[in-house]
XYZ file of N, CA, C and O in Angstrom:
756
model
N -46.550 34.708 13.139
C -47.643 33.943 13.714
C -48.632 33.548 12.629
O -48.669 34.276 11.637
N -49.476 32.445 12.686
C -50.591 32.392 11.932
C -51.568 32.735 12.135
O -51.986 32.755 13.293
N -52.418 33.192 10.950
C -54.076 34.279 10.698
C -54.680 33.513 10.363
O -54.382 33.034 9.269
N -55.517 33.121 10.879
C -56.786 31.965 10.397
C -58.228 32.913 10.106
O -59.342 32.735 10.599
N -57.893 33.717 9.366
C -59.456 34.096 9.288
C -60.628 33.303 8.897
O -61.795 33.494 9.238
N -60.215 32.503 8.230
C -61.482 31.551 7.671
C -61.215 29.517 7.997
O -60.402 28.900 7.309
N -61.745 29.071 8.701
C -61.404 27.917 8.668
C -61.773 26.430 8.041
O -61.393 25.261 8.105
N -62.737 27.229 7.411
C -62.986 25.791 6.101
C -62.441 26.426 4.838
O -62.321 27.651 4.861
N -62.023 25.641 3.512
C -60.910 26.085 2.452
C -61.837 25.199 1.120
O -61.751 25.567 -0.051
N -62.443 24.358 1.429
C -62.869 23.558 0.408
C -61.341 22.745 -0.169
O -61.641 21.566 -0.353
N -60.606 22.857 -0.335
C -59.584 22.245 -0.790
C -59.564 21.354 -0.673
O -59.211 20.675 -1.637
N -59.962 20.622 0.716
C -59.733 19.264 0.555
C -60.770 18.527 1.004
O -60.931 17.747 1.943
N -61.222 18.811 0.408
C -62.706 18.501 0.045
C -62.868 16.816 -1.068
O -63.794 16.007 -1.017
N -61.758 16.768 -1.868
C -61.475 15.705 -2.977
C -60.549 14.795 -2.041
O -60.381 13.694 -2.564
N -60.025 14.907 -1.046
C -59.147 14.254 -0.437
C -58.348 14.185 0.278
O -58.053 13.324 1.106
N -57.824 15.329 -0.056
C -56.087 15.740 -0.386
C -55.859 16.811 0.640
O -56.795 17.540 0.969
N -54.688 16.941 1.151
C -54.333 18.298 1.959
C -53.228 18.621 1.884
O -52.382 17.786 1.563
N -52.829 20.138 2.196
C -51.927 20.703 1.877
C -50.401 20.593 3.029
O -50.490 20.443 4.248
N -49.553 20.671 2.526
C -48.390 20.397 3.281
C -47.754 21.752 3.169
O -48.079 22.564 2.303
N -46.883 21.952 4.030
C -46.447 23.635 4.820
C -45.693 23.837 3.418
O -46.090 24.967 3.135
N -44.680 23.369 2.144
C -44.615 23.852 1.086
C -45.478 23.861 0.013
O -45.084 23.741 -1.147
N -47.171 24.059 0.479
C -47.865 24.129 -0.493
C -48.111 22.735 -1.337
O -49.102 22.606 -2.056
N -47.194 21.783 -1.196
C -47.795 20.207 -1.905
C -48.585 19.809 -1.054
O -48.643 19.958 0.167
N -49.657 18.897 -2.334
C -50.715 18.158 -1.689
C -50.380 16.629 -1.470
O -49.414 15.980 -1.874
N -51.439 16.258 -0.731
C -51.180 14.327 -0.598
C -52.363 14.375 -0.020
O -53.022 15.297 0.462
N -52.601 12.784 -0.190
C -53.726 12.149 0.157
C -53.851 12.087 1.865
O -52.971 11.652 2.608
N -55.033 12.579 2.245
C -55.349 12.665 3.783
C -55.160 11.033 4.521
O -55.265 10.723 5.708
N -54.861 10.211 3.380
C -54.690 8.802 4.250
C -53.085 8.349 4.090
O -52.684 7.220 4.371
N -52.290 9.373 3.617
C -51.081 8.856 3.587
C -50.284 9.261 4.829
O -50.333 10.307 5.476
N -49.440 8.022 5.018
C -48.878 7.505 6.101
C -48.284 9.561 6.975
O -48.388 9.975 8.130
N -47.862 10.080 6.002
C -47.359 11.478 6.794
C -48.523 12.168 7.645
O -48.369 12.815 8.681
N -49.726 11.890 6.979
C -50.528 12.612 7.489
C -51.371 11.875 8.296
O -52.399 12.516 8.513
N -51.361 10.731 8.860
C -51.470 9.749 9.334
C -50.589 10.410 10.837
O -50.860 10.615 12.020
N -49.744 10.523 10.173
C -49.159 10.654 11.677
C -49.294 12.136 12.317
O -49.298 12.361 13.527
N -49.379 12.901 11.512
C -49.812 14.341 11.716
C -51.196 14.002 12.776
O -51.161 14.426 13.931
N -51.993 13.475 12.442
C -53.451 13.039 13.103
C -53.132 12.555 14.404
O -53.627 12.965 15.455
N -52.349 11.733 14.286
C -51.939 11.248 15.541
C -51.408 11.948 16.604
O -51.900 11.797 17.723
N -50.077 13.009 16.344
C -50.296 13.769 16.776
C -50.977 15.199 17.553
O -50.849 15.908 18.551
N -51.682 15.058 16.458
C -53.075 15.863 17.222
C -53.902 15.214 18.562
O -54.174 15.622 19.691
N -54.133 14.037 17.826
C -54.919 13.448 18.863
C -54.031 13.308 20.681
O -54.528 13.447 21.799
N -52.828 13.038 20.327
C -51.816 12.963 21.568
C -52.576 14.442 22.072
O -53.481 14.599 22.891
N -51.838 15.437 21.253
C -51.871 16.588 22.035
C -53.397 16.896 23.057
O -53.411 17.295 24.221
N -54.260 16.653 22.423
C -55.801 17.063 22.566
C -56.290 16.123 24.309
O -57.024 16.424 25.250
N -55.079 14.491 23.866
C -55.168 14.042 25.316
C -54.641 14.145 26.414
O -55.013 13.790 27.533
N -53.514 14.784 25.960
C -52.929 15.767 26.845
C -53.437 16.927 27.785
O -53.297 17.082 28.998
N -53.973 17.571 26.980
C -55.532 18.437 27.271
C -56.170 17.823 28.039
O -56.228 18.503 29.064
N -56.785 16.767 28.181
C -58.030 16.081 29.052
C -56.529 15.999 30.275
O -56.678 16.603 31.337
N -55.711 15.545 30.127
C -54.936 15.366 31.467
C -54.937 16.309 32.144
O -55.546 16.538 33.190
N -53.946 17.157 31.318
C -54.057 18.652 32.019
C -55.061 19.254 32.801
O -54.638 20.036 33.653
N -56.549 19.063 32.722
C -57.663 19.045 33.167
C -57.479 18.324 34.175
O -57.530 18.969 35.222
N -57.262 17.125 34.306
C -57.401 16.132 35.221
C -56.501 16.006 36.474
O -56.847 15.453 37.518
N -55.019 16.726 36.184
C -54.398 17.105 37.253
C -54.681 17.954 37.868
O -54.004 18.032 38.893
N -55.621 18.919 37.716
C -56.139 20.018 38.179
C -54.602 21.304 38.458
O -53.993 21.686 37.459
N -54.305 21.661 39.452
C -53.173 22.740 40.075
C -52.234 21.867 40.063
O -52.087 21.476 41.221
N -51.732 21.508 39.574
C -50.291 20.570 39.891
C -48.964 21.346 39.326
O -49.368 21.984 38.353
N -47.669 21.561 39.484
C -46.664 22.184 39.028
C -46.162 21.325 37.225
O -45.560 21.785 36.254
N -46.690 20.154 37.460
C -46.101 19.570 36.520
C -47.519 20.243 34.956
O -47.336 20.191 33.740
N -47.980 20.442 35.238
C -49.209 20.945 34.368
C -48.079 22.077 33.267
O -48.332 22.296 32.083
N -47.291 22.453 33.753
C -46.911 23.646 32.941
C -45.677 22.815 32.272
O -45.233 23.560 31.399
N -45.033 21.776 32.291
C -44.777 21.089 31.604
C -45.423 20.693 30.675
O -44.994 20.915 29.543
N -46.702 19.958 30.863
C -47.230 19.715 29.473
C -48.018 20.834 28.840
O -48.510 20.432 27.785
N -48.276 21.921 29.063
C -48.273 23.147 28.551
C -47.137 23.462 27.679
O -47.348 24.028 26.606
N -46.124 23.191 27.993
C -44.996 23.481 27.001
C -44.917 22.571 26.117
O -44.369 22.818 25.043
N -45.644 20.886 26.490
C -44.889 19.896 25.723
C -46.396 19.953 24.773
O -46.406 19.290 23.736
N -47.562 20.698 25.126
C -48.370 20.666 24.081
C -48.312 21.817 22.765
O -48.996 21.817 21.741
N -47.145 22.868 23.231
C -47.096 23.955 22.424
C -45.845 23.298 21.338
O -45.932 23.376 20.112
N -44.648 22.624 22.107
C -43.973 21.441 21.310
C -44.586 20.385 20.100
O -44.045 19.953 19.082
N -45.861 20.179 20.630
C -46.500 18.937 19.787
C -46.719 19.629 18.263
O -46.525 19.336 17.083
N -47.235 20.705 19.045
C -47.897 21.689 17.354
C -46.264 21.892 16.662
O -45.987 21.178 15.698
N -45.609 22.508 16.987
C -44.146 22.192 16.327
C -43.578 20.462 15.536
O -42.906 20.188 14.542
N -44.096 19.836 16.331
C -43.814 18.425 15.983
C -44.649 18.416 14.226
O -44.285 18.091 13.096
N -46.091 19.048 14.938
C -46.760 18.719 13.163
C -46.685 19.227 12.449
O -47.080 18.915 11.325
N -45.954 20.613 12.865
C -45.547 21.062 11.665
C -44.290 20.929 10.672
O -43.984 21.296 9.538
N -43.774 20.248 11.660
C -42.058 19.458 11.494
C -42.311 18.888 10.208
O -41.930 19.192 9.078
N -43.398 17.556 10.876
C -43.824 16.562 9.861
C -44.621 16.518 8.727
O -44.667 15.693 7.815
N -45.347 17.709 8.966
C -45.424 18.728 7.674
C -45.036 19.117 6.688
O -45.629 19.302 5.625
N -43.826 19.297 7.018
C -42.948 20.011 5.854
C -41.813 19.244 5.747
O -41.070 18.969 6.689
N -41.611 18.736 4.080
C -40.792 17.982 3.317
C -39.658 18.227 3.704
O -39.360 19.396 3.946
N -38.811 17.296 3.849
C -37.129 17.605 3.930
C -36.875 17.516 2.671
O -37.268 16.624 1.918
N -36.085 18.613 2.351
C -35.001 18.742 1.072
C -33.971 18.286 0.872
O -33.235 18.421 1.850
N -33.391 17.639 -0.186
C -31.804 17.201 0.088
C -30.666 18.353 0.610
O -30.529 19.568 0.467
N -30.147 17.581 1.096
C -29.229 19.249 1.933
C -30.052 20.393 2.155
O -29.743 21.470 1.645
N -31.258 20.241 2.998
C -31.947 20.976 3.807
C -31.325 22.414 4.256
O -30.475 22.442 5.147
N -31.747 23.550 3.647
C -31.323 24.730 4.198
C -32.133 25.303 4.169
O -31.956 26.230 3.378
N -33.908 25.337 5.032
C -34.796 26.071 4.846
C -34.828 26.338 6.091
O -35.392 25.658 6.949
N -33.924 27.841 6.336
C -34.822 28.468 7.517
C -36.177 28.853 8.197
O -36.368 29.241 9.350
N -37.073 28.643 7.172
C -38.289 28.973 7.493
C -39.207 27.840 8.085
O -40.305 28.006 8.618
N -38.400 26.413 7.844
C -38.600 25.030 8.370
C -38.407 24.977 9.720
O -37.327 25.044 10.306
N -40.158 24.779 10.476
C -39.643 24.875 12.034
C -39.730 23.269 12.364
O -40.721 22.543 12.293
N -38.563 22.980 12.696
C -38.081 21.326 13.503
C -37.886 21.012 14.859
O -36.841 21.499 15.291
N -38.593 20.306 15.753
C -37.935 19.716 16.515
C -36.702 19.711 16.260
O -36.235 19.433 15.156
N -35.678 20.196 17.838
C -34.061 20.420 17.844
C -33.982 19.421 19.387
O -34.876 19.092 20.167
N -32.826 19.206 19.383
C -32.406 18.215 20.410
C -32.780 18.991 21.851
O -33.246 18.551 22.902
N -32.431 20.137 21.501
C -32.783 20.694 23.230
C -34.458 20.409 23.592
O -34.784 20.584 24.766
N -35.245 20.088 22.864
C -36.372 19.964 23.423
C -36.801 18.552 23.803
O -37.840 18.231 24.380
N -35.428 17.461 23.210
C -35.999 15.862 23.096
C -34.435 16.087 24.806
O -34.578 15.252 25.700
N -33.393 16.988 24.974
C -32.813 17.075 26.286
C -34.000 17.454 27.079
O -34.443 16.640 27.890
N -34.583 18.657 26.920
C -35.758 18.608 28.169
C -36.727 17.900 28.958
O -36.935 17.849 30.170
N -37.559 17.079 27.412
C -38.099 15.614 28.121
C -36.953 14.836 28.571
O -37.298 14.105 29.499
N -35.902 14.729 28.314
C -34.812 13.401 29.065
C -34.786 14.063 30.469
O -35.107 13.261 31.345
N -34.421 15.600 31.029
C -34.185 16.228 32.121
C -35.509 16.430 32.909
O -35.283 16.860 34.040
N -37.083 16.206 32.582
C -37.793 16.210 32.995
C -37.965 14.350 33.443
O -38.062 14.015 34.623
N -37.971 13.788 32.817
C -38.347 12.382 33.223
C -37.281 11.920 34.431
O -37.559 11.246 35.423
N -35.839 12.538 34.016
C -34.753 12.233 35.568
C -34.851 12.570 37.012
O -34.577 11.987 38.060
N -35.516 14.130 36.569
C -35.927 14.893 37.728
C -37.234 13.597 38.663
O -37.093 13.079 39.770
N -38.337 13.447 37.719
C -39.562 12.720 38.057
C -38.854 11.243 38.598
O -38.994 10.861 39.760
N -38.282 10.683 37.839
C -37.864 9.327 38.159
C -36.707 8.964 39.390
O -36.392 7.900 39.922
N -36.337 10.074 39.532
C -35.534 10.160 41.041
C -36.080 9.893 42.004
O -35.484 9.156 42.789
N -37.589 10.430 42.389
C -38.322 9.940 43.172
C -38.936 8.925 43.154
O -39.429 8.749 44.268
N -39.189 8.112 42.449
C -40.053 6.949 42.394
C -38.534 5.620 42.615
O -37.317 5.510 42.465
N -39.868 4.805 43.100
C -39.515 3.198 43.343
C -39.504 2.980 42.556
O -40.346 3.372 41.747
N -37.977 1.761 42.116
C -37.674 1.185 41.091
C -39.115 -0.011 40.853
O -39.563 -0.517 41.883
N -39.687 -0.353 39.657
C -40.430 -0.945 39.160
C -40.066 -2.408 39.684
O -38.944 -2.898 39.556
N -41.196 -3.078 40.318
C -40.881 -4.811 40.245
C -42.107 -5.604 39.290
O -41.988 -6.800 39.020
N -42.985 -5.000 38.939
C -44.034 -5.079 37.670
C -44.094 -4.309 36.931
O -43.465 -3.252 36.960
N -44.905 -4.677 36.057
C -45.426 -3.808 34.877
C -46.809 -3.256 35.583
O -47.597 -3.942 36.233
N -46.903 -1.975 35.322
C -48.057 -0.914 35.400
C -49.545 -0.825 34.985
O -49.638 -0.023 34.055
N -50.379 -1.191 35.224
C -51.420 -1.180 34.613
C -51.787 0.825 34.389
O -51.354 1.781 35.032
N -52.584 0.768 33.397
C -52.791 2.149 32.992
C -54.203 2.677 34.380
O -55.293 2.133 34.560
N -53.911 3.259 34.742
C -54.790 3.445 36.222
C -54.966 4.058 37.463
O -55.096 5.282 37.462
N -54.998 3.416 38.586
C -54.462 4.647 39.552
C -55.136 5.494 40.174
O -55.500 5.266 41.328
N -55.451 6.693 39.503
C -56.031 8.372 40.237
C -56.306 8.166 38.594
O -55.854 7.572 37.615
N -57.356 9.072 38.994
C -57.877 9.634 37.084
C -56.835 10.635 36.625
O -56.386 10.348 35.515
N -56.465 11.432 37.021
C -55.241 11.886 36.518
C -54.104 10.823 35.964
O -53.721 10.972 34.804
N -53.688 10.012 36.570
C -52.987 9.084 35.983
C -53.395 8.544 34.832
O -52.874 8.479 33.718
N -54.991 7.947 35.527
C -55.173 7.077 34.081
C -55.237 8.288 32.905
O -54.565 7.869 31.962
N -55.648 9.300 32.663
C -55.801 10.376 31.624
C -54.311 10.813 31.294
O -54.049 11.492 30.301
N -53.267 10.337 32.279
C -52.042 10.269 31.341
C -51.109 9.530 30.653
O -50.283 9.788 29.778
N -51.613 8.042 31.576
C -51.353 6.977 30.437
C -52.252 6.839 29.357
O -51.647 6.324 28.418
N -53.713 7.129 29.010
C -54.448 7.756 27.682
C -53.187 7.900 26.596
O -52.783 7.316 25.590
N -52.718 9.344 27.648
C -52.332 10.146 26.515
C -50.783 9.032 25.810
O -50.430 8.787 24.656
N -50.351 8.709 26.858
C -49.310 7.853 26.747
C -49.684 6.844 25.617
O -48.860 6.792 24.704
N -50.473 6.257 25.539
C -50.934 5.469 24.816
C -51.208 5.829 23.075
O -51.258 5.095 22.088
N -51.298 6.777 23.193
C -51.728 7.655 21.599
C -50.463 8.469 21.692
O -49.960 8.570 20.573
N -49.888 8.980 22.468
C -48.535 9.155 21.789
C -47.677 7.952 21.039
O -47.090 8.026 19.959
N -47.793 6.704 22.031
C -47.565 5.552 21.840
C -47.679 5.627 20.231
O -46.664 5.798 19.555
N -49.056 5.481 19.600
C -49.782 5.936 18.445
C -48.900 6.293 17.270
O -48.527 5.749 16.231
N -48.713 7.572 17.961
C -48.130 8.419 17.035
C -46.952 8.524 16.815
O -46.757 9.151 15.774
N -45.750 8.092 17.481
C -44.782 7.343 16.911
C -44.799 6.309 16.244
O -43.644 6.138 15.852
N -45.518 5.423 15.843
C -45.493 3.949 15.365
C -46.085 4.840 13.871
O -45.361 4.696 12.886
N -46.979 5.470 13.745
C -47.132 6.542 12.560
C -46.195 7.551 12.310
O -46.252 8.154 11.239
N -45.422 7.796 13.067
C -44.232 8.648 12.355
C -43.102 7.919 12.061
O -42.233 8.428 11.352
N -42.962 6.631 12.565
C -41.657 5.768 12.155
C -42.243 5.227 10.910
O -41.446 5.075 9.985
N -43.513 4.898 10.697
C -44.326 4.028 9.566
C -43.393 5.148 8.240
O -42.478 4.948 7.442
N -44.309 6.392 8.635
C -44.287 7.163 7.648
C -42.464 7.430 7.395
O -42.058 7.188 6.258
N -41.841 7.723 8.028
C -40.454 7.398 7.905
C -39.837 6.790 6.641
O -39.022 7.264 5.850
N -40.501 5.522 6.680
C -40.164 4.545 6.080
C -40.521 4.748 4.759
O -40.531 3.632 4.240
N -40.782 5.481 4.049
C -41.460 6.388 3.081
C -40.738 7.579 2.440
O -40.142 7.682 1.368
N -40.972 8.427 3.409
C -40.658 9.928 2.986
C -39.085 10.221 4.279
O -38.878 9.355 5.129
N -38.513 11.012 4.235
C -37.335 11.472 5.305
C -38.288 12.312 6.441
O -39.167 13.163 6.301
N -37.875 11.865 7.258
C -38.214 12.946 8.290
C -37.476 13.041 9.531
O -36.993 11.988 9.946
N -37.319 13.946 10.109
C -36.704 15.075 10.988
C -36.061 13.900 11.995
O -37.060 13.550 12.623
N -34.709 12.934 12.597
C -34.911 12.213 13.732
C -35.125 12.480 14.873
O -35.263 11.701 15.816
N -35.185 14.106 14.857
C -35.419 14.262 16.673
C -37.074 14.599 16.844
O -37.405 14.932 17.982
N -38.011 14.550 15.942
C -39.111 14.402 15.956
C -39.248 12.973 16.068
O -40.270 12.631 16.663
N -38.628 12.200 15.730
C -39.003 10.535 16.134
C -38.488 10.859 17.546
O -39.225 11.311 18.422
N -37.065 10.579 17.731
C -36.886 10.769 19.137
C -37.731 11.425 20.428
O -37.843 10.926 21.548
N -38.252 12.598 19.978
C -39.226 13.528 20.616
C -40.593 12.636 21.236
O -41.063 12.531 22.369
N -40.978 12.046 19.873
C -42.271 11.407 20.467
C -41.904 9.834 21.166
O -42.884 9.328 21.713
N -40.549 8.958 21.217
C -40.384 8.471 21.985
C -39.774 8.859 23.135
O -38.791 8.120 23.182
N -39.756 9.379 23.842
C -38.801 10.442 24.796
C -40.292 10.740 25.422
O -40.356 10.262 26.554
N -41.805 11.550 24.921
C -42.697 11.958 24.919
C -43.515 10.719 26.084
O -44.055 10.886 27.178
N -43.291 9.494 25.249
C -44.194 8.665 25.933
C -43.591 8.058 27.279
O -44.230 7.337 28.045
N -42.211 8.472 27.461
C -41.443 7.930 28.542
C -41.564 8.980 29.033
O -40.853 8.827 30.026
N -42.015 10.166 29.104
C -42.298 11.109 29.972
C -43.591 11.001 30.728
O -43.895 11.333 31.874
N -44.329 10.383 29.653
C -46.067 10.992 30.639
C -45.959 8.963 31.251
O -46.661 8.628 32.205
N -45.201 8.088 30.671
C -45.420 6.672 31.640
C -44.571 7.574 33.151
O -45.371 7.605 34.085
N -43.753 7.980 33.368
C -43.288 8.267 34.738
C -43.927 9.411 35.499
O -43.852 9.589 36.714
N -44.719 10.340 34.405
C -45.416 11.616 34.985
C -47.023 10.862 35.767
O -47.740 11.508 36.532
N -47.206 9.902 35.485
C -48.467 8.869 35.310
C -47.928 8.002 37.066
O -48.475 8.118 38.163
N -47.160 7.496 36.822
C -46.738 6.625 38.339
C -46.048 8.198 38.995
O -46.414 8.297 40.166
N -45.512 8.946 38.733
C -45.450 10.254 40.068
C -47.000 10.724 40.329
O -47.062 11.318 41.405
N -48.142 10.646 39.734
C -49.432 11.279 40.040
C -50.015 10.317 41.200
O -50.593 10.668 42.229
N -49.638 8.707 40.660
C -49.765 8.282 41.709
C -49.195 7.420 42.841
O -48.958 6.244 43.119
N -49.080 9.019 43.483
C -48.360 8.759 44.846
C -47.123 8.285 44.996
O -46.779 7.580 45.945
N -46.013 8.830 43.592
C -45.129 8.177 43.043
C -44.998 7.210 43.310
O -44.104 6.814 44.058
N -45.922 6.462 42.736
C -45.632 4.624 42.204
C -46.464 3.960 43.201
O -46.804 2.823 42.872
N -47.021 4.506 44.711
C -47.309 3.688 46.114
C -48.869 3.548 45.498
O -49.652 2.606 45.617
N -49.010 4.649 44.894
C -50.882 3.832 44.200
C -50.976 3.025 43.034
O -52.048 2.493 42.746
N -49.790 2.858 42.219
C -49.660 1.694 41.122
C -50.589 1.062 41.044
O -51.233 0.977 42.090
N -51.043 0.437 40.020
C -52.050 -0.624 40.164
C -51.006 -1.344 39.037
O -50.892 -0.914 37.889
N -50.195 -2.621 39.614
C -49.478 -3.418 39.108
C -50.009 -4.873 38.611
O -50.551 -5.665 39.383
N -49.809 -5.109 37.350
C -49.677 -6.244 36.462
C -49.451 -7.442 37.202
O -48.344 -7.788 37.613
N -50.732 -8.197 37.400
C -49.915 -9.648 38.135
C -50.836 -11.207 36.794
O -51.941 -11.651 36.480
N -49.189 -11.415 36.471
C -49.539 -12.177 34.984
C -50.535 -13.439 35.594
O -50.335 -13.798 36.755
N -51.284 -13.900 35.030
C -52.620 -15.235 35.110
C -53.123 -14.247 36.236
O -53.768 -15.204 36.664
N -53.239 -13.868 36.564
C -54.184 -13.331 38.051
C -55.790 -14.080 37.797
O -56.332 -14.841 38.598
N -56.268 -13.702 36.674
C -57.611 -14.413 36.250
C -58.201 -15.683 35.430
O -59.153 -16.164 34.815
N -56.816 -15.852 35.935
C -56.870 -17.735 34.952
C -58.115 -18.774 35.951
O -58.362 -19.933 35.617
């Protein structure tokens, strides 16, 4: 487990922050860019979680927020050529199968879509398309950063898988799909 006894370090203080093998990089580069992003998902996740109040699905994103911190630390830590670091914790497929087996379960019940969704609804909803939205985020920063450095594909997969979870967890809050507040294109022309 980790010991945080002290939580300011001065270290990066010049810029720079440390990555889970001890290398530094600049706090604006694209990896850590997406590390941020991630955070921020998770944290809106949090306000949801709040916002559903008692709901069964709450302990889902309880798991998928204890997942997220795994995600940054994924993206954290450098891939090696021929990667054999056990001590490297990654997103593994069974957790990007669980969001696929959670969104089937959810999407069984709902009406097939004849619009597009406005983000809205019940405040619970809207606080999970939020989060949807900055997960949104944070894939477009972990594919960026991708493009750069190697990183993990079921951590990409994860956070797209992620945002197709909370768009259907978002229309099941409301009233699976019967409180929609649906997209009607020129409406205000």
């Amino acid at each position: 487990m980790v010991k945080l006894n002290k939580i300011y370090t001065r270290t990066g203080d010049g810029g720079t922050t440390s990555l889970a093998d001890g290398s530094r990089l600049p706090k604006y580069a694209p990896r850590m860019q997406a590390v941020g992003d991630v955070d921020e998902a998770n944290s809106a996740i949090g306000l949801a979680i709040i916002a559903m109040g008692a709901r069964p699905e709450t302990r889902w994103l309880t798991t998928i927020q204890n997942d997220l911190f795994d995600l940054g630390a994924d993206l954290a830590t450098p891939i090696t050529d021929g990667e054999d670091a056990p001590w490297a914790l990654r997103i593994v497929a069974s957790q990007v199968a669980r969001l696929e087996a959670e969104i089937d379960l959810m999407n069984a019940e709902l009406a097939p879509l004849d619009s597009f969704v406005l983000p809205g609804g019940s405040a619970a909803a809207a606080a999970v398309h939020l989060a949807r939205a900055i997960t949104r985020r944070a894939e477009r920063s972990a594919t960026a950063a991708a493009v750069e450095v190697a990183l993990n594909p079921q951590a990409l997969a994860f956070l797209n898988r992620l945002s197709d979870l909370l768009f259907v967890l978002a229309r099941r809050l409301n009233d699976n799909g019967a409180g929609d507040v649906k997209w009607v294109p020129g409406a205000s022309r």
